Amino acid sequence: MTWTDEQRALQGSTREFVRREVVPHLQAWEDAGEVPRELHLAAAKAGLLGISFSEEVGGQGGDLLDSVAMQEAFFEAGGSSGLAAALFTGGIALPHIAAHGTPEQVDAFVRPTLAGEKIGSLAVTEPGGGSDVAGITTIATRDGDSYVVNGAKTFITSGVRADFVTTAVRTGGPGHGGISLLVVERGTPGFTVDRALSKMGWHCSDTAELSFVDVRVPATHLVGAENAGFAMIAEQFVVERIALAVHAYGIAARSLALTAAYCRERQTFGKPLVANQVVRHKLVEMHRQVEVARTYTREVARRHVAGDGVIAEACLAKQTAVEACAHVVDQAVQLHGGTGYMHGTEVERHYRDARILGIGGGATEVLTDLTARLLGYAP
Ligand SMILES: Cc1cc2nc3c(=O)[nH]c(=O)nc-3n(C[C@H](O)[C@H](O)[C@H](O)COP(=O)(O)OP(=O)(O)OC[C@H]3O[C@@H](n4cnc5c(N)ncnc54)[C@H](O)[C@@H]3O)c2cc1C
């Protein structure tokens, strides 16, 4: 795919931002377990937060392909998957409000988040299960001008720092037809961050367990129509899955570049690693898998922007990229030898970060089953 001049310029400024504002600090944020709020302001100033959000809601315009172009450059320059999850959480917390919210909701939540002044999260997953979105049990009962919310959410990205949480709640009967989206603000009595969760990877991305005990939320914080939440969540799945595919081949491509450089430099038995045919062939296999994942994902993104229905293809892109990534980061650690097993070596971080990509945003098995139904392979 040939990027436009604007997309190439965006990639240039993204690389510059990552090299200047991110790379020197990333290990410190990994150790701290979160990224500073100032980074959101800096990213907004650099023009990275509002891409693919319309100017009417405070974004910079553009579409999913612009986001893909930006994210590829983000990973190429040394941004991590965990950092992207933490910095771009607005990408999953805001689209429903931007598309279906009231002007007041857009002013209160979308604009300040795209300006880097607020942080938002999306809370769907519950301790009782995340794959079955239609089965959520957090209840919101209408009482006068408010909803009263009771329940719990877990594994919520940026939930420790969030100023507001776009929360999936049950306002109606069982199943997907009874779900709504409510924005719950930090500081609302009864709403607490129970725990900051400790994880295998994505260390710089704070992940929270949230609890709701008789939380009174103004009815004006309902996003879109009551009981229309599932459709709004599902509407965003295609974009989220393509974004996670970009994470996967993005960190795989970066791991490949680091490994190729290491193999040219590292000597064993009196010659560089790349002098061994088996090593060169491993690099080519890593390259092949990255190329296939990148080319297919970009094509699915292009078709989505063109207006084609690509629900199944987005699932396939995610799986293709996740499997490529799993292979590449494993081989990257292998070819770095003992160095690859050390904390602080970049490929070690990508190896740990990669593991979530086949679980979050729809586990591979669940997406494969959805694809089977969409392609007519299910009974
Ligand atoms: C670091 C991190 C960040 C996250 N961020 C967010 C967030 O910001 N917001 C949010 O709402 N959620 C978030 N999640 C939750 C994530 O989306 C869920 O973990 C995911 O949807 C899987 O749900 P679960 O963990 O409850 O697994 P379960 O639903 O219990 O499934 C467990 C495993 O069983 C298998 N499985 C499940 N169902 C089937 C089936 N029908 N057929 C075959 N196999 C099946 C899969 O292998 C799956 O991984 C995050 C999770 C993590 C770990």
Coordinates of C-alpha atoms and ligand atoms in Angstrom, one line a residue:
M1 CA 0.0 0.0 0.0
T2 CA 1.2 3.5 -0.8
W3 CA 0.6 6.0 1.9
T4 CA -0.5 9.5 0.9
D5 CA 1.8 12.5 1.5
E6 CA -0.3 13.5 4.5
Q7 CA 0.0 9.9 5.9
R8 CA 3.8 9.9 5.4
A9 CA 4.0 13.3 7.1
L10 CA 2.0 11.9 10.0
Q11 CA 4.3 8.9 10.2
G12 CA 7.3 11.3 10.3
S13 CA 5.9 13.3 13.2
T14 CA 4.8 10.1 15.0
R15 CA 8.4 8.7 14.8
E16 CA 9.8 11.9 16.0
F17 CA 7.3 12.0 19.0
V18 CA 8.1 8.4 20.0
R19 CA 11.9 8.9 19.8
R20 CA 11.8 12.2 21.7
E21 CA 8.9 11.7 24.2
V22 CA 8.7 8.0 24.7
V23 CA 11.8 5.9 24.2
P24 CA 13.9 7.7 26.8
H25 CA 11.2 7.1 29.5
L26 CA 9.5 3.9 28.6
Q27 CA 11.4 1.7 31.0
A28 CA 10.6 4.1 33.9
W29 CA 6.9 3.9 33.0
E30 CA 7.1 0.2 32.9
D31 CA 8.6 0.2 36.4
A32 CA 6.0 2.7 37.6
G33 CA 3.1 0.7 36.2
E34 CA 1.6 3.7 34.4
V35 CA 2.3 6.5 32.0
P36 CA 2.1 10.2 33.2
R37 CA -0.8 12.4 32.3
E38 CA 1.5 14.9 30.7
L39 CA 2.2 12.3 27.9
H40 CA -1.5 12.5 26.9
L41 CA -1.1 16.3 26.6
A42 CA 2.1 16.0 24.6
A43 CA 0.5 13.3 22.3
A44 CA -2.5 15.6 21.7
K45 CA -0.2 18.5 20.9
A46 CA 1.7 16.3 18.4
G47 CA -1.6 15.5 16.7
L48 CA -1.8 11.8 17.6
L49 CA -4.8 11.5 19.9
G50 CA -7.6 12.9 17.6
I51 CA -6.9 10.9 14.4
S52 CA -10.0 9.4 12.9
F53 CA -12.3 11.4 15.2
S54 CA -14.2 14.2 13.3
E55 CA -13.4 17.8 13.9
E56 CA -17.0 18.4 15.1
V57 CA -16.1 16.4 18.3
G58 CA -12.6 17.8 18.7
G59 CA -10.7 15.4 16.6
Q60 CA -8.4 15.9 13.6
G61 CA -10.5 14.0 11.1
G62 CA -9.1 11.3 9.0
D63 CA -10.1 7.6 9.0
L64 CA -8.9 4.2 10.1
L65 CA -6.2 4.1 7.5
D66 CA -4.7 7.2 9.0
S67 CA -4.7 5.5 12.4
V68 CA -3.1 2.4 10.9
A69 CA -0.4 4.6 9.3
M70 CA 0.2 6.4 12.6
Q71 CA 0.3 3.2 14.7
E72 CA 2.7 1.5 12.4
A73 CA 5.2 4.4 12.7
F74 CA 4.5 4.4 16.5
F75 CA 5.7 0.8 16.8
E76 CA 8.5 1.1 14.3
A77 CA 10.1 3.9 16.3
G78 CA 10.0 1.9 19.6
G79 CA 6.5 2.5 21.0
S80 CA 5.2 -0.6 22.8
S81 CA 1.9 -2.3 22.7
G82 CA 1.3 -1.6 26.4
L83 CA 2.0 2.1 25.8
A84 CA -0.4 2.2 22.9
A85 CA -3.1 0.6 25.1
A86 CA -2.5 3.2 27.8
L87 CA -2.1 6.3 25.6
F88 CA -4.9 5.5 23.1
T89 CA -7.5 4.1 25.5
G90 CA -9.7 7.0 24.2
G91 CA -9.9 4.9 21.0
I92 CA -12.1 2.4 22.8
A93 CA -13.7 4.7 25.4
L94 CA -14.9 7.5 23.1
P95 CA -16.3 6.3 19.7
H96 CA -19.7 5.4 21.1
I97 CA -20.0 8.9 22.7
A98 CA -18.7 10.6 19.6
A99 CA -21.2 8.8 17.4
H100 CA -24.3 8.6 19.6
G101 CA -23.7 11.0 22.5
T102 CA -25.4 14.3 23.3
P103 CA -23.5 17.6 22.6
E104 CA -23.0 17.9 26.4
Q105 CA -21.5 14.4 26.6
V106 CA -19.1 15.3 23.7
D107 CA -18.1 18.5 25.4
A108 CA -17.6 16.8 28.8
F109 CA -15.8 13.6 27.7
V110 CA -14.8 13.5 24.0
R111 CA -13.2 16.9 23.5
P112 CA -11.1 17.0 26.7
T113 CA -9.8 13.4 26.2
L114 CA -8.8 14.1 22.6
A115 CA -7.1 17.2 23.9
G116 CA -5.1 15.1 26.4
E117 CA -6.7 16.7 29.4
K118 CA -8.9 13.7 30.5
I119 CA -8.5 10.0 30.5
G120 CA -11.3 7.6 29.7
S121 CA -11.8 3.9 29.9
L122 CA -14.2 1.3 28.5
A123 CA -15.5 -1.2 31.0
V124 CA -17.3 -4.2 29.6
T125 CA -15.5 -7.2 31.1
E126 CA -16.7 -8.5 34.5
P127 CA -15.1 -10.9 37.0
G128 CA -17.7 -13.5 35.9
G129 CA -16.5 -13.4 32.2
G130 CA -15.4 -11.2 29.3
S131 CA -16.0 -13.3 26.2
D132 CA -19.8 -13.4 26.6
V133 CA -20.5 -9.7 26.4
A134 CA -24.2 -10.3 26.2
G135 CA -24.1 -11.9 29.6
I136 CA -22.9 -9.0 31.7
T137 CA -24.6 -8.6 35.1
T138 CA -23.7 -5.1 36.3
I139 CA -27.1 -3.6 36.9
A140 CA -28.3 0.0 36.3
T141 CA -31.8 0.7 37.7
R142 CA -33.6 3.9 36.7
D143 CA -34.6 6.0 39.7
G144 CA -35.9 9.5 38.9
D145 CA -33.3 11.4 37.1
S146 CA -30.6 8.9 37.8
Y147 CA -29.5 5.3 37.3
V148 CA -28.3 3.4 40.3
V149 CA -25.4 1.1 39.4
N150 CA -24.3 -2.1 41.2
G151 CA -21.7 -4.6 40.0
A152 CA -18.0 -5.0 39.2
K153 CA -15.7 -4.8 36.2
T154 CA -12.2 -6.2 35.8
F155 CA -9.2 -5.9 33.5
I156 CA -10.1 -2.3 32.7
T157 CA -7.3 -0.6 30.7
S158 CA -6.4 2.9 32.2
G159 CA -9.0 2.3 34.8
V160 CA -6.7 3.3 37.6
R161 CA -6.1 6.8 36.1
A162 CA -9.5 7.2 34.4
D163 CA -11.5 10.4 34.9
F164 CA -14.5 8.6 33.5
V165 CA -15.5 5.1 32.4
T166 CA -17.8 4.3 29.6
T167 CA -19.5 1.4 31.3
A168 CA -21.7 -1.5 29.9
V169 CA -24.6 -2.0 32.2
R170 CA -27.8 -4.1 32.2
T171 CA -30.8 -1.8 32.0
G172 CA -33.2 -4.3 30.5
G173 CA -33.8 -8.0 30.3
P174 CA -31.3 -10.8 29.7
G175 CA -29.1 -11.1 26.6
H176 CA -27.7 -8.4 24.3
G177 CA -31.0 -6.5 24.1
G178 CA -30.8 -5.3 27.7
I179 CA -27.4 -3.6 27.7
S180 CA -26.8 0.2 27.8
L181 CA -23.7 2.4 28.0
L182 CA -23.4 4.8 30.9
V183 CA -20.6 7.2 31.6
V184 CA -19.5 7.0 35.2
E185 CA -17.2 9.7 36.5
R186 CA -14.3 9.3 39.0
G187 CA -15.3 10.5 42.4
T188 CA -19.0 9.5 42.1
P189 CA -19.9 8.0 45.6
G190 CA -19.8 4.2 45.6
F191 CA -17.6 4.0 42.5
T192 CA -14.1 2.8 43.4
V193 CA -11.0 1.4 41.9
D194 CA -10.7 -1.8 43.9
R195 CA -7.3 -2.9 42.7
A196 CA -4.5 -2.0 40.2
L197 CA -3.8 -5.4 38.7
S198 CA -0.3 -6.8 38.2
K199 CA 0.3 -8.4 34.8
M200 CA 2.7 -10.5 32.7
G201 CA 3.2 -7.7 30.2
W202 CA 1.8 -4.2 29.3
H203 CA 3.5 -3.1 32.5
C204 CA 3.2 0.7 31.7
S205 CA -0.6 0.3 31.0
D206 CA -2.5 0.5 34.3
T207 CA -5.3 -2.1 34.5
A208 CA -8.0 -1.9 37.1
E209 CA -10.7 -3.8 38.9
L210 CA -13.7 -1.5 39.5
S211 CA -16.6 -1.8 41.9
F212 CA -20.0 -0.1 41.8
V213 CA -22.1 0.0 45.0
D214 CA -25.3 2.0 44.7
V215 CA -23.6 4.5 42.4
R216 CA -26.0 7.2 41.4
V217 CA -25.3 8.3 37.8
P218 CA -27.2 11.1 36.2
A219 CA -29.5 9.8 33.4
T220 CA -28.0 12.4 31.2
H221 CA -24.9 10.2 31.1
L222 CA -26.7 7.5 29.2
V223 CA -25.0 7.2 25.8
G224 CA -27.5 6.8 22.9
A225 CA -30.7 5.0 23.5
E226 CA -31.5 2.7 26.5
N227 CA -30.8 -0.9 25.7
A228 CA -28.9 0.0 22.6
G229 CA -25.5 -0.6 24.2
F230 CA -24.6 -4.0 22.7
A231 CA -25.0 -2.6 19.1
M232 CA -22.8 0.3 19.9
I233 CA -20.1 -1.9 21.4
A234 CA -20.3 -4.3 18.5
E235 CA -20.1 -1.4 16.0
Q236 CA -16.6 -0.6 17.4
F237 CA -15.3 -4.2 17.4
V238 CA -14.1 -4.2 13.8
V239 CA -11.9 -1.1 14.4
E240 CA -10.6 -2.5 17.8
R241 CA -9.7 -5.8 16.2
I242 CA -7.9 -4.2 13.3
A243 CA -6.1 -1.9 15.8
L244 CA -4.9 -5.0 17.8
A245 CA -3.8 -6.6 14.6
V246 CA -1.6 -3.5 14.0
H247 CA -0.2 -3.8 17.5
A248 CA 0.7 -7.5 16.7
Y249 CA 2.5 -7.0 13.4
G250 CA 3.8 -3.6 14.6
I251 CA 5.7 -5.0 17.5
A252 CA 6.6 -8.1 15.4
A253 CA 8.2 -5.9 12.8
R254 CA 10.1 -3.9 15.4
S255 CA 11.3 -7.2 17.0
L256 CA 12.5 -8.4 13.6
A257 CA 14.4 -5.2 13.0
L258 CA 16.1 -5.4 16.4
T259 CA 16.9 -9.1 15.9
A260 CA 18.3 -8.6 12.4
A261 CA 20.6 -5.9 13.7
Y262 CA 21.7 -8.1 16.6
C263 CA 22.4 -11.0 14.3
R264 CA 24.6 -8.9 12.1
E265 CA 26.6 -7.8 15.1
R266 CA 26.7 -10.8 17.4
Q267 CA 29.6 -13.2 16.8
T268 CA 29.6 -16.9 17.7
F269 CA 32.2 -19.4 16.6
G270 CA 34.2 -16.6 15.1
K271 CA 31.5 -15.3 12.7
P272 CA 28.4 -13.2 12.9
L273 CA 25.1 -15.0 13.5
V274 CA 23.8 -14.1 10.1
A275 CA 26.7 -16.1 8.5
N276 CA 24.7 -19.2 9.5
Q277 CA 22.1 -20.2 6.9
V278 CA 19.7 -21.4 9.6
V279 CA 19.7 -17.9 11.2
R280 CA 19.2 -16.1 7.9
H281 CA 16.3 -18.4 7.1
K282 CA 14.7 -17.7 10.5
L283 CA 14.9 -14.0 9.8
V284 CA 13.2 -14.6 6.4
E285 CA 10.5 -16.6 8.0
M286 CA 9.9 -13.8 10.6
H287 CA 9.9 -11.3 7.7
R288 CA 7.4 -13.4 5.7
Q289 CA 4.9 -13.7 8.6
V290 CA 5.1 -9.9 9.3
E291 CA 4.6 -9.1 5.6
V292 CA 1.5 -11.3 5.3
A293 CA -0.1 -10.0 8.5
R294 CA 0.6 -6.4 7.5
T295 CA -0.6 -6.7 3.9
Y296 CA -3.8 -8.5 4.9
T297 CA -4.6 -6.2 7.8
R298 CA -4.1 -3.0 5.7
E299 CA -6.3 -4.4 3.0
V300 CA -9.1 -5.2 5.6
A301 CA -8.7 -1.6 6.9
R302 CA -8.9 -0.3 3.4
R303 CA -12.1 -2.2 2.7
H304 CA -13.6 -1.1 6.0
V305 CA -13.0 2.5 5.1
A306 CA -14.5 1.9 1.6
G307 CA -17.7 0.8 3.4
D308 CA -17.5 -3.0 3.0
G309 CA -18.7 -5.2 5.8
V310 CA -15.5 -6.8 7.1
I311 CA -16.5 -8.3 10.5
A312 CA -15.1 -11.8 9.6
E313 CA -12.1 -10.4 7.9
A314 CA -11.2 -8.3 10.9
C315 CA -11.3 -11.4 13.0
L316 CA -9.0 -13.2 10.5
A317 CA -6.6 -10.3 10.4
K318 CA -6.3 -10.2 14.2
Q319 CA -5.7 -13.9 14.3
T320 CA -3.2 -13.8 11.4
A321 CA -1.3 -11.0 13.0
V322 CA -1.4 -12.5 16.5
E323 CA 0.0 -15.8 15.3
A324 CA 2.7 -14.0 13.3
C325 CA 3.6 -12.0 16.3
A326 CA 3.8 -15.0 18.6
H327 CA 6.2 -16.7 16.3
V328 CA 8.3 -13.6 15.7
V329 CA 8.7 -12.4 19.3
D330 CA 9.6 -16.0 20.3
Q331 CA 12.3 -16.2 17.6
A332 CA 13.5 -12.7 18.5
V333 CA 14.1 -13.8 22.1
Q334 CA 15.7 -17.1 20.8
L335 CA 18.2 -15.3 18.5
H336 CA 19.1 -12.8 21.2
G337 CA 20.2 -15.7 23.4
G338 CA 20.5 -15.0 27.1
T339 CA 20.4 -11.3 26.4
G340 CA 16.8 -11.9 25.1
Y341 CA 15.8 -13.3 28.4
M342 CA 16.9 -10.2 30.4
H343 CA 14.5 -7.6 31.7
G344 CA 15.4 -4.3 30.0
T345 CA 16.1 -5.9 26.6
E346 CA 13.4 -4.6 24.2
V347 CA 12.5 -8.0 22.6
E348 CA 11.9 -9.4 26.1
R349 CA 9.2 -6.8 26.7
H350 CA 7.6 -7.4 23.3
Y351 CA 7.6 -11.1 24.0
R352 CA 5.6 -10.5 27.2
D353 CA 3.4 -7.8 25.8
A354 CA 2.4 -10.0 22.8
R355 CA 0.6 -12.6 24.9
I356 CA -2.5 -10.5 25.6
L357 CA -3.2 -9.9 21.9
G358 CA -4.9 -13.2 21.3
I359 CA -7.0 -12.8 24.5
G360 CA -8.1 -9.1 24.6
G361 CA -10.6 -7.6 22.2
G362 CA -12.0 -11.1 21.6
A363 CA -10.2 -14.3 22.3
T364 CA -9.1 -16.1 19.2
E365 CA -11.5 -19.1 19.8
V366 CA -14.4 -16.7 20.2
L367 CA -13.5 -14.8 17.1
T368 CA -13.0 -18.0 15.1
D369 CA -16.4 -19.2 16.1
L370 CA -18.0 -15.8 15.1
T371 CA -16.1 -16.1 11.7
A372 CA -17.5 -19.7 11.2
R373 CA -21.0 -18.3 11.6
L374 CA -20.4 -15.3 9.3
L375 CA -18.9 -17.5 6.6
G376 CA -21.6 -20.1 6.8
Y377 CA -19.5 -22.9 8.3
A378 CA -21.6 -23.3 11.4
P379 CA -24.6 -25.7 11.5
Ligands
LIG1 C1 -4.4 -6.5 30.0 C2 -5.8 -6.6 29.7 C3 -6.5 -5.4 29.4 C4 -7.9 -5.4 29.1 N1 -8.6 -4.3 28.9 C5 -9.9 -4.3 28.9 C6 -10.7 -3.1 28.8 O1 -10.1 -2.0 28.7 N2 -12.0 -3.2 28.9 C7 -12.7 -4.3 29.0 O2 -13.9 -4.3 29.0 N3 -12.0 -5.5 29.0 C8 -10.7 -5.5 29.0 N4 -10.0 -6.7 29.0 C9 -10.7 -7.9 29.1 C10 -10.6 -8.8 27.9 O3 -11.3 -8.3 26.8 C11 -11.0 -10.2 28.3 O4 -10.0 -10.8 29.1 C12 -11.3 -11.1 27.2 O5 -12.5 -10.7 26.5 C13 -11.6 -12.6 27.6 O6 -12.5 -12.6 28.7 P1 -12.1 -13.4 30.0 O7 -10.7 -13.0 30.4 O8 -13.2 -13.3 31.0 O9 -12.0 -14.9 29.5 P2 -13.2 -16.0 29.4 O10 -14.4 -15.4 28.8 O11 -13.4 -16.6 30.8 O12 -12.5 -17.1 28.5 C14 -11.3 -17.8 28.8 C15 -10.7 -18.4 27.6 O13 -11.6 -19.5 27.2 C16 -11.6 -19.6 25.8 N5 -13.0 -19.4 25.4 C17 -13.9 -18.5 25.9 N6 -15.1 -18.7 25.3 C18 -15.0 -19.7 24.4 C19 -15.8 -20.3 23.4 N7 -17.1 -19.9 23.3 N8 -15.3 -21.3 22.7 C20 -14.0 -21.7 22.8 N9 -13.2 -21.2 23.7 C21 -13.6 -20.2 24.5 C22 -10.6 -18.6 25.3 O14 -9.4 -19.2 25.1 C23 -10.6 -17.5 26.4 O15 -9.3 -16.8 26.4 C24 -8.6 -6.7 29.2 C25 -7.9 -7.8 29.6 C26 -6.5 -7.8 29.8 C27 -5.8 -9.0 30.3

